[in-house]
């Protein structure tokens, strides 16, 4: 079988470059302390930034949602899969983000990946549309731009001046600037106020992928737009619901006309089965927590953990670039050294993923530490000490 032999050769090549990825099956709920094949581990891997994935109230709401609405939606949103819980969640999300948008409306998706495909294909399908994409954008935005078949111009990381020049030179009738708010492998923030000012000057959309900011940024957890105190009709906001919100899915919030366009035109919305309404029901409880006093307390604890972790690091060769968010990369460089470091931690019962190209640029393989409000100060002190020691061996 030549075809299988070809695939096996490709897989062997990946292995030789230390690029093979392996999965580990977790036996317990998502939490800092979990079990893999009977082995207890302290994990710094998940994007469950507020510790809501196994929060008793969210789990109870999911159970209640299943009792109310069953297991599955049975159809796409435009056929019969759009449930009461979906509309309740959309309304709550639109209201939550309304301080930052004009005439806000929201629409929910099964995943953030699909939401990004939907935004860029719905807005970018116009003839002559141009998409201006930040260099470190998430893969789903890159794929969305490709699927839209629009012209794509990539601007450098945080390159406001470069973007300004590109926008000034563009004669496209539809201009779309798209960026992560919190960069998923670096933890730094995009300069959103400067980007928005440019977009308003040049009549461009600013699509903000707030996968890592929704729930964690802003006094009320509204995310990056609240953090930077932004409001504009040019904004199209995407937040995910499987990270800080602890369940699954995503939403887009924008001017009602943008949302209506997505319902009418976005194929990643139209041609897929709606997420189970029970998930939307559970997310109403996540939103209660995020927007209430408990959410504020969890964000404050998370911020103190970030400070504790950074203060505990004494690294000489490995880099830990500035990041005030829950994403704290330790940049090592070579793929094999990053893998060895990850394995060294794992041997001590600490689970931190090693991230290699193509997820990050070549020669910037790293340990991607993510902190959660479910961690303790002792947890992060233990990790910092283990990293300090490991770097010297
Ligand atoms: C996780 C992530 C997504 C995709 O969201 P899912 O709900 O996991 O599909 C999109 N953008 C960024 C920046 C992400 O980190």
mmCIF file of C-alpha atoms and ligand atoms in Angstrom:
data_model
loop_
_atom_site.group_PDB
_atom_site.id
_atom_site.type_symbol
_atom_site.label_atom_id
_atom_site.label_comp_id
_atom_site.label_asym_id
_atom_site.label_seq_id
_atom_site.Cartn_x
_atom_site.Cartn_y
_atom_site.Cartn_z
ATOM 1 C CA UNK A 1 0.000 0.000 0.000
ATOM 2 C CA UNK A 2 1.881 3.062 -1.277
ATOM 3 C CA UNK A 3 -0.603 5.495 0.170
ATOM 4 C CA UNK A 4 -0.171 4.214 3.721
ATOM 5 C CA UNK A 5 3.624 4.049 3.261
ATOM 6 C CA UNK A 6 3.572 7.731 2.238
ATOM 7 C CA UNK A 7 1.669 8.701 5.337
ATOM 8 C CA UNK A 8 3.956 6.646 7.562
ATOM 9 C CA UNK A 9 6.997 8.362 6.058
ATOM 10 C CA UNK A 10 5.454 11.750 6.810
ATOM 11 C CA UNK A 11 4.732 10.736 10.407
ATOM 12 C CA UNK A 12 8.301 9.458 10.837
ATOM 13 C CA UNK A 13 9.627 12.793 9.569
ATOM 14 C CA UNK A 14 7.581 14.666 12.181
ATOM 15 C CA UNK A 15 8.957 12.374 14.859
ATOM 16 C CA UNK A 16 12.542 12.982 13.751
ATOM 17 C CA UNK A 17 11.979 16.731 14.155
ATOM 18 C CA UNK A 18 10.485 16.291 17.677
ATOM 19 C CA UNK A 19 7.136 17.442 16.304
ATOM 20 C CA UNK A 20 4.948 14.445 17.070
ATOM 21 C CA UNK A 21 2.043 15.402 19.318
ATOM 22 C CA UNK A 22 0.615 12.964 21.834
ATOM 23 C CA UNK A 23 -2.645 12.961 23.696
ATOM 24 C CA UNK A 24 -3.122 11.927 27.299
ATOM 25 C CA UNK A 25 -6.514 10.708 28.470
ATOM 26 C CA UNK A 26 -7.644 12.501 31.618
ATOM 27 C CA UNK A 27 -9.892 10.472 33.918
ATOM 28 C CA UNK A 28 -11.135 13.250 36.187
ATOM 29 C CA UNK A 29 -12.928 16.634 35.725
ATOM 30 C CA UNK A 30 -10.969 19.623 34.435
ATOM 31 C CA UNK A 31 -9.251 21.074 37.529
ATOM 32 C CA UNK A 32 -5.690 21.804 38.698
ATOM 33 C CA UNK A 33 -5.545 18.391 40.373
ATOM 34 C CA UNK A 34 -6.400 15.629 38.007
ATOM 35 C CA UNK A 35 -5.630 12.033 37.230
ATOM 36 C CA UNK A 36 -4.099 10.559 34.101
ATOM 37 C CA UNK A 37 -4.041 6.766 33.928
ATOM 38 C CA UNK A 38 -4.286 6.513 37.702
ATOM 39 C CA UNK A 39 -1.496 9.057 38.207
ATOM 40 C CA UNK A 40 -2.241 12.257 40.179
ATOM 41 C CA UNK A 41 -0.951 15.439 38.527
ATOM 42 C CA UNK A 42 -0.966 19.159 39.224
ATOM 43 C CA UNK A 43 -1.880 20.694 35.866
ATOM 44 C CA UNK A 44 -1.106 24.110 34.367
ATOM 45 C CA UNK A 45 -2.587 23.352 30.944
ATOM 46 C CA UNK A 46 -6.212 24.325 30.720
ATOM 47 C CA UNK A 47 -7.867 27.571 29.654
ATOM 48 C CA UNK A 48 -10.366 27.154 32.486
ATOM 49 C CA UNK A 49 -9.133 30.467 33.881
ATOM 50 C CA UNK A 50 -11.847 30.954 36.480
ATOM 51 C CA UNK A 51 -12.195 27.322 37.521
ATOM 52 C CA UNK A 52 -15.789 27.103 36.248
ATOM 53 C CA UNK A 53 -15.453 23.863 34.226
ATOM 54 C CA UNK A 54 -16.138 21.767 37.310
ATOM 55 C CA UNK A 55 -17.881 24.438 39.408
ATOM 56 C CA UNK A 56 -20.765 22.724 41.264
ATOM 57 C CA UNK A 57 -23.320 25.375 40.242
ATOM 58 C CA UNK A 58 -22.373 25.147 36.545
ATOM 59 C CA UNK A 59 -22.407 21.345 36.619
ATOM 60 C CA UNK A 60 -25.833 21.411 38.330
ATOM 61 C CA UNK A 61 -27.110 23.835 35.660
ATOM 62 C CA UNK A 62 -25.892 21.492 32.927
ATOM 63 C CA UNK A 63 -27.770 18.640 34.574
ATOM 64 C CA UNK A 64 -30.857 20.827 34.854
ATOM 65 C CA UNK A 65 -30.472 21.857 31.201
ATOM 66 C CA UNK A 66 -30.417 18.211 30.134
ATOM 67 C CA UNK A 67 -33.560 17.537 32.206
ATOM 68 C CA UNK A 68 -35.313 20.534 30.605
ATOM 69 C CA UNK A 69 -34.136 20.239 27.005
ATOM 70 C CA UNK A 70 -32.682 16.743 26.524
ATOM 71 C CA UNK A 71 -29.275 15.789 25.205
ATOM 72 C CA UNK A 72 -29.163 17.154 21.667
ATOM 73 C CA UNK A 73 -30.661 19.958 19.592
ATOM 74 C CA UNK A 74 -31.533 17.681 16.686
ATOM 75 C CA UNK A 75 -31.053 20.212 13.883
ATOM 76 C CA UNK A 76 -29.340 23.398 12.774
ATOM 77 C CA UNK A 77 -30.419 26.774 14.170
ATOM 78 C CA UNK A 78 -32.337 27.714 11.005
ATOM 79 C CA UNK A 79 -34.324 24.468 10.981
ATOM 80 C CA UNK A 80 -35.550 23.450 14.449
ATOM 81 C CA UNK A 81 -32.399 23.316 16.596
ATOM 82 C CA UNK A 82 -32.633 26.860 17.971
ATOM 83 C CA UNK A 83 -33.857 26.479 21.548
ATOM 84 C CA UNK A 84 -35.288 28.827 24.170
ATOM 85 C CA UNK A 85 -32.004 28.493 26.088
ATOM 86 C CA UNK A 86 -30.049 29.680 23.016
ATOM 87 C CA UNK A 87 -32.153 32.850 22.768
ATOM 88 C CA UNK A 88 -31.835 33.471 26.512
ATOM 89 C CA UNK A 89 -28.068 33.127 26.269
ATOM 90 C CA UNK A 90 -27.871 35.401 23.210
ATOM 91 C CA UNK A 91 -29.917 38.068 24.970
ATOM 92 C CA UNK A 92 -27.802 37.873 28.118
ATOM 93 C CA UNK A 93 -24.542 38.068 26.146
ATOM 94 C CA UNK A 94 -25.766 41.020 24.064
ATOM 95 C CA UNK A 95 -26.754 42.855 27.232
ATOM 96 C CA UNK A 96 -23.431 41.978 28.882
ATOM 97 C CA UNK A 97 -21.404 43.457 26.001
ATOM 98 C CA UNK A 98 -23.822 46.342 25.293
ATOM 99 C CA UNK A 99 -21.692 48.999 27.085
ATOM 100 C CA UNK A 100 -19.141 48.527 24.279
ATOM 101 C CA UNK A 101 -21.298 48.182 21.169
ATOM 102 C CA UNK A 102 -24.027 50.175 19.450
ATOM 103 C CA UNK A 103 -27.359 48.357 19.104
ATOM 104 C CA UNK A 104 -25.759 45.163 20.406
ATOM 105 C CA UNK A 105 -27.005 41.722 19.447
ATOM 106 C CA UNK A 106 -25.300 38.344 19.943
ATOM 107 C CA UNK A 107 -25.270 34.971 18.226
ATOM 108 C CA UNK A 108 -23.858 31.728 19.642
ATOM 109 C CA UNK A 109 -21.745 29.043 17.974
ATOM 110 C CA UNK A 110 -20.640 25.511 18.853
ATOM 111 C CA UNK A 111 -16.974 26.551 18.897
ATOM 112 C CA UNK A 112 -14.810 29.630 18.622
ATOM 113 C CA UNK A 113 -13.177 28.113 15.590
ATOM 114 C CA UNK A 114 -16.510 28.155 13.767
ATOM 115 C CA UNK A 115 -17.390 31.619 15.035
ATOM 116 C CA UNK A 116 -14.188 32.997 13.503
ATOM 117 C CA UNK A 117 -14.845 31.252 10.188
ATOM 118 C CA UNK A 118 -18.355 32.702 10.259
ATOM 119 C CA UNK A 119 -17.321 36.300 10.974
ATOM 120 C CA UNK A 120 -14.684 36.442 8.268
ATOM 121 C CA UNK A 121 -16.727 34.647 5.615
ATOM 122 C CA UNK A 122 -19.822 36.768 6.325
ATOM 123 C CA UNK A 123 -17.998 40.110 6.335
ATOM 124 C CA UNK A 124 -15.225 39.227 3.904
ATOM 125 C CA UNK A 125 -17.222 37.712 1.062
ATOM 126 C CA UNK A 126 -17.901 41.089 -0.575
ATOM 127 C CA UNK A 127 -16.107 41.650 -3.844
ATOM 128 C CA UNK A 128 -12.772 43.325 -3.226
ATOM 129 C CA UNK A 129 -12.833 42.859 0.554
ATOM 130 C CA UNK A 130 -9.453 43.077 2.234
ATOM 131 C CA UNK A 131 -8.524 41.428 5.542
ATOM 132 C CA UNK A 132 -5.681 42.858 7.642
ATOM 133 C CA UNK A 133 -4.509 40.079 9.919
ATOM 134 C CA UNK A 134 -2.073 40.325 12.853
ATOM 135 C CA UNK A 135 0.961 38.087 12.510
ATOM 136 C CA UNK A 136 0.340 36.028 15.664
ATOM 137 C CA UNK A 137 -3.396 35.489 15.105
ATOM 138 C CA UNK A 138 -5.002 32.203 16.082
ATOM 139 C CA UNK A 139 -5.228 29.492 13.406
ATOM 140 C CA UNK A 140 -9.012 29.832 13.199
ATOM 141 C CA UNK A 141 -8.666 33.452 12.050
ATOM 142 C CA UNK A 142 -6.081 32.483 9.458
ATOM 143 C CA UNK A 143 -8.386 29.742 8.183
ATOM 144 C CA UNK A 144 -11.367 32.106 8.237
ATOM 145 C CA UNK A 145 -9.503 34.595 6.065
ATOM 146 C CA UNK A 146 -8.629 31.826 3.602
ATOM 147 C CA UNK A 147 -12.195 30.569 3.495
ATOM 148 C CA UNK A 148 -13.477 34.093 2.811
ATOM 149 C CA UNK A 149 -11.241 34.146 -0.287
ATOM 150 C CA UNK A 150 -10.558 37.813 0.422
ATOM 151 C CA UNK A 151 -7.211 39.526 -0.081
ATOM 152 C CA UNK A 152 -5.180 39.037 3.092
ATOM 153 C CA UNK A 153 -2.443 41.380 4.316
ATOM 154 C CA UNK A 154 -0.503 40.267 7.394
ATOM 155 C CA UNK A 155 0.816 43.035 9.660
ATOM 156 C CA UNK A 156 3.570 42.460 12.256
ATOM 157 C CA UNK A 157 2.860 41.679 15.895
ATOM 158 C CA UNK A 158 1.621 44.898 17.586
ATOM 159 C CA UNK A 159 2.567 46.756 14.378
ATOM 160 C CA UNK A 160 0.262 49.751 14.586
ATOM 161 C CA UNK A 161 2.375 51.883 12.220
ATOM 162 C CA UNK A 162 2.578 49.083 9.637
ATOM 163 C CA UNK A 163 -1.174 48.578 9.823
ATOM 164 C CA UNK A 164 -1.738 52.324 9.440
ATOM 165 C CA UNK A 165 0.301 52.300 6.228
ATOM 166 C CA UNK A 166 -1.566 49.275 4.849
ATOM 167 C CA UNK A 167 -4.967 50.822 5.593
ATOM 168 C CA UNK A 168 -3.968 54.158 4.093
ATOM 169 C CA UNK A 169 -2.888 52.408 0.888
ATOM 170 C CA UNK A 170 -6.010 50.265 0.607
ATOM 171 C CA UNK A 171 -8.844 51.114 -1.766
ATOM 172 C CA UNK A 172 -10.898 48.055 -0.815
ATOM 173 C CA UNK A 173 -14.618 48.796 -0.338
ATOM 174 C CA UNK A 174 -14.684 46.496 2.716
ATOM 175 C CA UNK A 175 -11.762 46.537 5.121
ATOM 176 C CA UNK A 176 -11.524 44.122 8.035
ATOM 177 C CA UNK A 177 -8.816 44.297 10.676
ATOM 178 C CA UNK A 178 -8.677 41.137 12.743
ATOM 179 C CA UNK A 179 -6.694 40.418 15.887
ATOM 180 C CA UNK A 180 -6.500 38.263 18.981
ATOM 181 C CA UNK A 181 -6.958 40.465 22.067
ATOM 182 C CA UNK A 182 -4.832 38.251 24.327
ATOM 183 C CA UNK A 183 -2.286 36.321 22.259
ATOM 184 C CA UNK A 184 -2.843 32.676 23.042
ATOM 185 C CA UNK A 185 0.795 31.543 23.112
ATOM 186 C CA UNK A 186 2.321 34.754 24.563
ATOM 187 C CA UNK A 187 -0.291 36.185 26.911
ATOM 188 C CA UNK A 188 0.304 39.791 25.857
ATOM 189 C CA UNK A 189 -2.465 42.188 24.811
ATOM 190 C CA UNK A 190 -3.064 43.717 21.392
ATOM 191 C CA UNK A 191 -2.975 47.543 21.338
ATOM 192 C CA UNK A 192 -6.735 47.666 20.804
ATOM 193 C CA UNK A 193 -7.288 51.416 21.420
ATOM 194 C CA UNK A 194 -4.766 52.312 18.690
ATOM 195 C CA UNK A 195 -6.158 49.660 16.340
ATOM 196 C CA UNK A 196 -9.714 50.906 16.860
ATOM 197 C CA UNK A 197 -8.708 54.518 16.220
ATOM 198 C CA UNK A 198 -7.177 53.423 12.900
ATOM 199 C CA UNK A 199 -10.264 51.406 11.983
ATOM 200 C CA UNK A 200 -12.558 54.345 12.685
ATOM 201 C CA UNK A 201 -10.364 56.655 10.605
ATOM 202 C CA UNK A 202 -10.322 54.235 7.648
ATOM 203 C CA UNK A 203 -13.879 52.869 7.875
ATOM 204 C CA UNK A 204 -12.686 49.387 8.708
ATOM 205 C CA UNK A 205 -14.203 46.692 10.907
ATOM 206 C CA UNK A 206 -12.190 45.699 13.947
ATOM 207 C CA UNK A 207 -12.769 42.018 14.660
ATOM 208 C CA UNK A 208 -11.554 41.199 18.185
ATOM 209 C CA UNK A 209 -10.994 37.552 19.091
ATOM 210 C CA UNK A 210 -11.279 37.669 22.883
ATOM 211 C CA UNK A 211 -11.012 33.920 23.491
ATOM 212 C CA UNK A 212 -8.681 34.465 26.447
ATOM 213 C CA UNK A 213 -10.083 37.786 27.639
ATOM 214 C CA UNK A 214 -13.804 37.097 27.978
ATOM 215 C CA UNK A 215 -14.522 36.433 31.667
ATOM 216 C CA UNK A 216 -10.999 37.293 32.786
ATOM 217 C CA UNK A 217 -10.481 40.936 31.713
ATOM 218 C CA UNK A 218 -12.395 43.992 32.873
ATOM 219 C CA UNK A 219 -13.872 44.760 36.283
ATOM 220 C CA UNK A 220 -17.042 42.847 35.375
ATOM 221 C CA UNK A 221 -15.422 40.172 33.211
ATOM 222 C CA UNK A 222 -16.815 41.628 29.977
ATOM 223 C CA UNK A 223 -13.379 41.143 28.469
ATOM 224 C CA UNK A 224 -10.914 43.166 26.433
ATOM 225 C CA UNK A 225 -13.366 45.901 25.403
ATOM 226 C CA UNK A 226 -14.113 46.598 29.062
ATOM 227 C CA UNK A 227 -10.410 46.396 29.977
ATOM 228 C CA UNK A 228 -9.602 49.128 27.430
ATOM 229 C CA UNK A 229 -12.927 50.954 27.876
ATOM 230 C CA UNK A 230 -13.772 50.854 24.154
ATOM 231 C CA UNK A 231 -17.055 51.428 22.393
ATOM 232 C CA UNK A 232 -17.583 51.660 18.660
ATOM 233 C CA UNK A 233 -19.947 50.644 15.857
ATOM 234 C CA UNK A 234 -16.841 49.305 14.046
ATOM 235 C CA UNK A 235 -16.320 46.545 16.630
ATOM 236 C CA UNK A 236 -17.151 42.894 16.018
ATOM 237 C CA UNK A 237 -16.493 40.966 19.214
ATOM 238 C CA UNK A 238 -15.916 37.217 19.521
ATOM 239 C CA UNK A 239 -15.784 35.557 22.931
ATOM 240 C CA UNK A 240 -15.393 31.861 23.617
ATOM 241 C CA UNK A 241 -17.464 29.949 26.143
ATOM 242 C CA UNK A 242 -15.221 26.909 26.640
ATOM 243 C CA UNK A 243 -12.379 28.771 28.351
ATOM 244 C CA UNK A 244 -13.128 31.144 31.257
ATOM 245 C CA UNK A 245 -16.851 30.376 30.962
ATOM 246 C CA UNK A 246 -16.050 26.718 31.596
ATOM 247 C CA UNK A 247 -18.505 25.001 29.217
ATOM 248 C CA UNK A 248 -18.203 25.042 25.404
ATOM 249 C CA UNK A 249 -19.011 27.211 22.419
ATOM 250 C CA UNK A 250 -18.550 30.840 21.492
ATOM 251 C CA UNK A 251 -20.483 33.957 20.612
ATOM 252 C CA UNK A 252 -20.223 36.983 18.399
ATOM 253 C CA UNK A 253 -21.567 40.320 19.633
ATOM 254 C CA UNK A 254 -21.877 43.277 17.296
ATOM 255 C CA UNK A 255 -24.391 45.715 15.818
ATOM 256 C CA UNK A 256 -27.676 43.884 15.192
ATOM 257 C CA UNK A 257 -27.270 44.226 11.409
ATOM 258 C CA UNK A 258 -23.908 42.394 11.513
ATOM 259 C CA UNK A 259 -25.486 39.565 13.487
ATOM 260 C CA UNK A 260 -28.448 39.350 11.095
ATOM 261 C CA UNK A 261 -25.989 39.140 8.186
ATOM 262 C CA UNK A 262 -24.287 36.205 9.907
ATOM 263 C CA UNK A 263 -27.582 34.379 10.387
ATOM 264 C CA UNK A 264 -28.401 34.879 6.702
ATOM 265 C CA UNK A 265 -24.978 34.298 5.207
ATOM 266 C CA UNK A 266 -22.456 32.527 7.464
ATOM 267 C CA UNK A 267 -22.160 28.943 6.296
ATOM 268 C CA UNK A 268 -20.371 27.806 9.497
ATOM 269 C CA UNK A 269 -23.559 28.883 11.296
ATOM 270 C CA UNK A 270 -26.144 27.668 8.823
ATOM 271 C CA UNK A 271 -24.841 24.229 7.859
ATOM 272 C CA UNK A 272 -24.197 22.653 11.231
ATOM 273 C CA UNK A 273 -26.243 21.175 14.036
ATOM 274 C CA UNK A 274 -26.952 23.629 16.840
ATOM 275 C CA UNK A 275 -25.098 22.996 20.092
ATOM 276 C CA UNK A 276 -27.195 21.223 22.745
ATOM 277 C CA UNK A 277 -29.483 23.776 24.428
ATOM 278 C CA UNK A 278 -28.432 22.255 27.780
ATOM 279 C CA UNK A 279 -24.997 23.838 27.240
ATOM 280 C CA UNK A 280 -26.599 27.243 26.699
ATOM 281 C CA UNK A 281 -28.620 26.705 29.879
ATOM 282 C CA UNK A 282 -25.440 25.905 31.857
ATOM 283 C CA UNK A 283 -23.766 29.001 30.402
ATOM 284 C CA UNK A 284 -26.457 31.230 31.915
ATOM 285 C CA UNK A 285 -25.089 30.150 35.303
ATOM 286 C CA UNK A 286 -21.483 30.720 34.149
ATOM 287 C CA UNK A 287 -22.495 34.264 33.178
ATOM 288 C CA UNK A 288 -24.117 34.845 36.569
ATOM 289 C CA UNK A 289 -20.840 33.874 38.227
ATOM 290 C CA UNK A 290 -18.605 35.844 35.833
ATOM 291 C CA UNK A 291 -20.651 39.040 36.202
ATOM 292 C CA UNK A 292 -21.210 38.762 39.968
ATOM 293 C CA UNK A 293 -19.127 39.107 43.119
ATOM 294 C CA UNK A 294 -17.771 35.558 42.858
ATOM 295 C CA UNK A 295 -16.366 36.279 39.401
ATOM 296 C CA UNK A 296 -14.674 39.447 40.653
ATOM 297 C CA UNK A 297 -13.135 37.498 43.537
ATOM 298 C CA UNK A 298 -11.919 34.775 41.185
ATOM 299 C CA UNK A 299 -10.330 37.351 38.857
ATOM 300 C CA UNK A 300 -8.608 39.007 41.809
ATOM 301 C CA UNK A 301 -7.233 35.658 43.000
ATOM 302 C CA UNK A 302 -6.035 34.838 39.479
ATOM 303 C CA UNK A 303 -4.212 38.190 39.270
ATOM 304 C CA UNK A 304 -2.478 37.487 42.586
ATOM 305 C CA UNK A 305 -1.394 34.059 41.292
ATOM 306 C CA UNK A 306 0.130 35.672 38.191
ATOM 307 C CA UNK A 307 2.129 38.023 40.421
ATOM 308 C CA UNK A 308 3.217 35.179 42.701
ATOM 309 C CA UNK A 309 4.348 33.008 39.782
ATOM 310 C CA UNK A 310 6.375 35.751 38.100
ATOM 311 C CA UNK A 311 7.978 36.807 41.374
ATOM 312 C CA UNK A 312 9.068 33.208 41.971
ATOM 313 C CA UNK A 313 10.901 32.736 38.663
ATOM 314 C CA UNK A 314 14.714 32.999 38.622
ATOM 315 C CA UNK A 315 15.473 32.061 35.034
ATOM 316 C CA UNK A 316 18.735 32.788 33.252
ATOM 317 C CA UNK A 317 18.583 31.136 29.826
ATOM 318 C CA UNK A 318 14.860 30.647 29.350
ATOM 319 C CA UNK A 319 12.725 33.734 28.649
ATOM 320 C CA UNK A 320 9.533 34.706 30.409
ATOM 321 C CA UNK A 321 8.333 37.739 28.449
ATOM 322 C CA UNK A 322 6.072 40.284 30.121
ATOM 323 C CA UNK A 323 2.494 39.044 30.483
ATOM 324 C CA UNK A 324 -0.116 40.191 32.958
ATOM 325 C CA UNK A 325 -2.630 37.537 31.931
ATOM 326 C CA UNK A 326 -3.144 33.923 32.965
ATOM 327 C CA UNK A 327 -1.014 32.837 29.980
ATOM 328 C CA UNK A 328 2.622 32.737 31.140
ATOM 329 C CA UNK A 329 4.945 31.316 28.484
ATOM 330 C CA UNK A 330 8.441 30.073 29.294
ATOM 331 C CA UNK A 331 10.263 30.341 25.966
ATOM 332 C CA UNK A 332 12.976 27.714 25.598
ATOM 333 C CA UNK A 333 13.794 27.719 21.882
ATOM 334 C CA UNK A 334 14.634 24.262 20.569
ATOM 335 C CA UNK A 335 11.853 21.710 20.186
ATOM 336 C CA UNK A 336 13.737 18.899 21.900
ATOM 337 C CA UNK A 337 14.772 21.011 24.891
ATOM 338 C CA UNK A 338 11.179 22.182 25.356
ATOM 339 C CA UNK A 339 10.014 18.568 25.207
ATOM 340 C CA UNK A 340 12.661 17.510 27.733
ATOM 341 C CA UNK A 341 11.641 20.319 30.083
ATOM 342 C CA UNK A 342 7.990 19.284 29.810
ATOM 343 C CA UNK A 343 8.942 15.665 30.502
ATOM 344 C CA UNK A 344 11.075 16.736 33.475
ATOM 345 C CA UNK A 345 8.129 18.553 35.051
ATOM 346 C CA UNK A 346 5.830 15.634 34.288
ATOM 347 C CA UNK A 347 8.229 13.356 36.129
ATOM 348 C CA UNK A 348 7.655 15.530 39.204
ATOM 349 C CA UNK A 349 3.881 15.355 38.806
ATOM 350 C CA UNK A 350 3.582 18.799 37.173
ATOM 351 C CA UNK A 351 1.800 18.962 33.838
ATOM 352 C CA UNK A 352 2.700 21.879 31.542
ATOM 353 C CA UNK A 353 2.333 21.494 27.773
ATOM 354 C CA UNK A 354 5.324 21.985 25.477
ATOM 355 C CA UNK A 355 4.201 24.049 22.462
ATOM 356 C CA UNK A 356 6.142 23.670 19.241
ATOM 357 C CA UNK A 357 5.889 24.925 15.662
ATOM 358 C CA UNK A 358 3.669 25.384 13.734
ATOM 359 C CA UNK A 359 1.635 26.583 16.737
ATOM 360 C CA UNK A 360 4.493 29.008 17.539
ATOM 361 C CA UNK A 361 7.265 30.366 15.246
ATOM 362 C CA UNK A 362 10.370 28.199 14.654
ATOM 363 C CA UNK A 363 12.986 28.299 17.443
ATOM 364 C CA UNK A 364 10.480 29.610 19.992
ATOM 365 C CA UNK A 365 9.270 26.282 21.389
ATOM 366 C CA UNK A 366 7.977 26.910 24.863
ATOM 367 C CA UNK A 367 6.250 25.697 27.951
ATOM 368 C CA UNK A 368 2.824 27.288 27.994
ATOM 369 C CA UNK A 369 1.902 27.762 31.624
ATOM 370 C CA UNK A 370 -1.729 28.704 32.190
ATOM 371 C CA UNK A 371 -2.965 29.675 35.621
ATOM 372 C CA UNK A 372 -6.492 29.309 36.945
ATOM 373 C CA UNK A 373 -8.398 30.792 39.859
ATOM 374 C CA UNK A 374 -8.675 27.179 41.013
ATOM 375 C CA UNK A 375 -4.916 27.103 41.690
ATOM 376 C CA UNK A 376 -3.464 28.010 45.095
ATOM 377 C CA UNK A 377 -0.438 30.173 45.878
ATOM 378 C CA UNK A 378 1.367 26.991 46.935
ATOM 379 C CA UNK A 379 0.635 25.432 43.516
ATOM 380 C CA UNK A 380 2.252 28.269 41.581
ATOM 381 C CA UNK A 381 5.194 28.552 44.007
ATOM 382 C CA UNK A 382 5.837 24.832 43.489
ATOM 383 C CA UNK A 383 5.832 25.254 39.707
ATOM 384 C CA UNK A 384 8.150 28.286 39.776
ATOM 385 C CA UNK A 385 10.626 26.427 41.996
ATOM 386 C CA UNK A 386 10.535 23.365 39.731
ATOM 387 C CA UNK A 387 11.207 25.535 36.644
ATOM 388 C CA UNK A 388 14.115 27.337 38.321
ATOM 389 C CA UNK A 389 15.678 24.029 39.253
ATOM 390 C CA UNK A 390 15.021 22.376 35.896
ATOM 391 C CA UNK A 391 16.671 25.179 33.903
ATOM 392 C CA UNK A 392 19.964 24.486 35.665
ATOM 393 C CA UNK A 393 19.988 20.741 34.952
HETATM 394 C C1 LIG B 1 -9.280 28.694 21.637
HETATM 395 C C2 LIG B 1 -9.244 29.800 20.648
HETATM 396 C C3 LIG B 1 -10.169 29.862 19.598
HETATM 397 C C4 LIG B 1 -11.090 28.736 19.280
HETATM 398 O O1 LIG B 1 -12.102 28.593 20.239
HETATM 399 P P1 LIG B 1 -12.741 27.153 20.464
HETATM 400 O O2 LIG B 1 -14.019 27.431 21.152
HETATM 401 O O3 LIG B 1 -11.774 26.394 21.294
HETATM 402 O O4 LIG B 1 -12.931 26.549 19.104
HETATM 403 C C5 LIG B 1 -10.163 30.980 18.783
HETATM 404 N N1 LIG B 1 -9.266 31.961 18.980
HETATM 405 C C6 LIG B 1 -8.354 31.926 19.965
HETATM 406 C C7 LIG B 1 -7.400 33.057 20.127
HETATM 407 C C8 LIG B 1 -8.305 30.833 20.821
HETATM 408 O O5 LIG B 1 -7.392 30.781 21.769
#
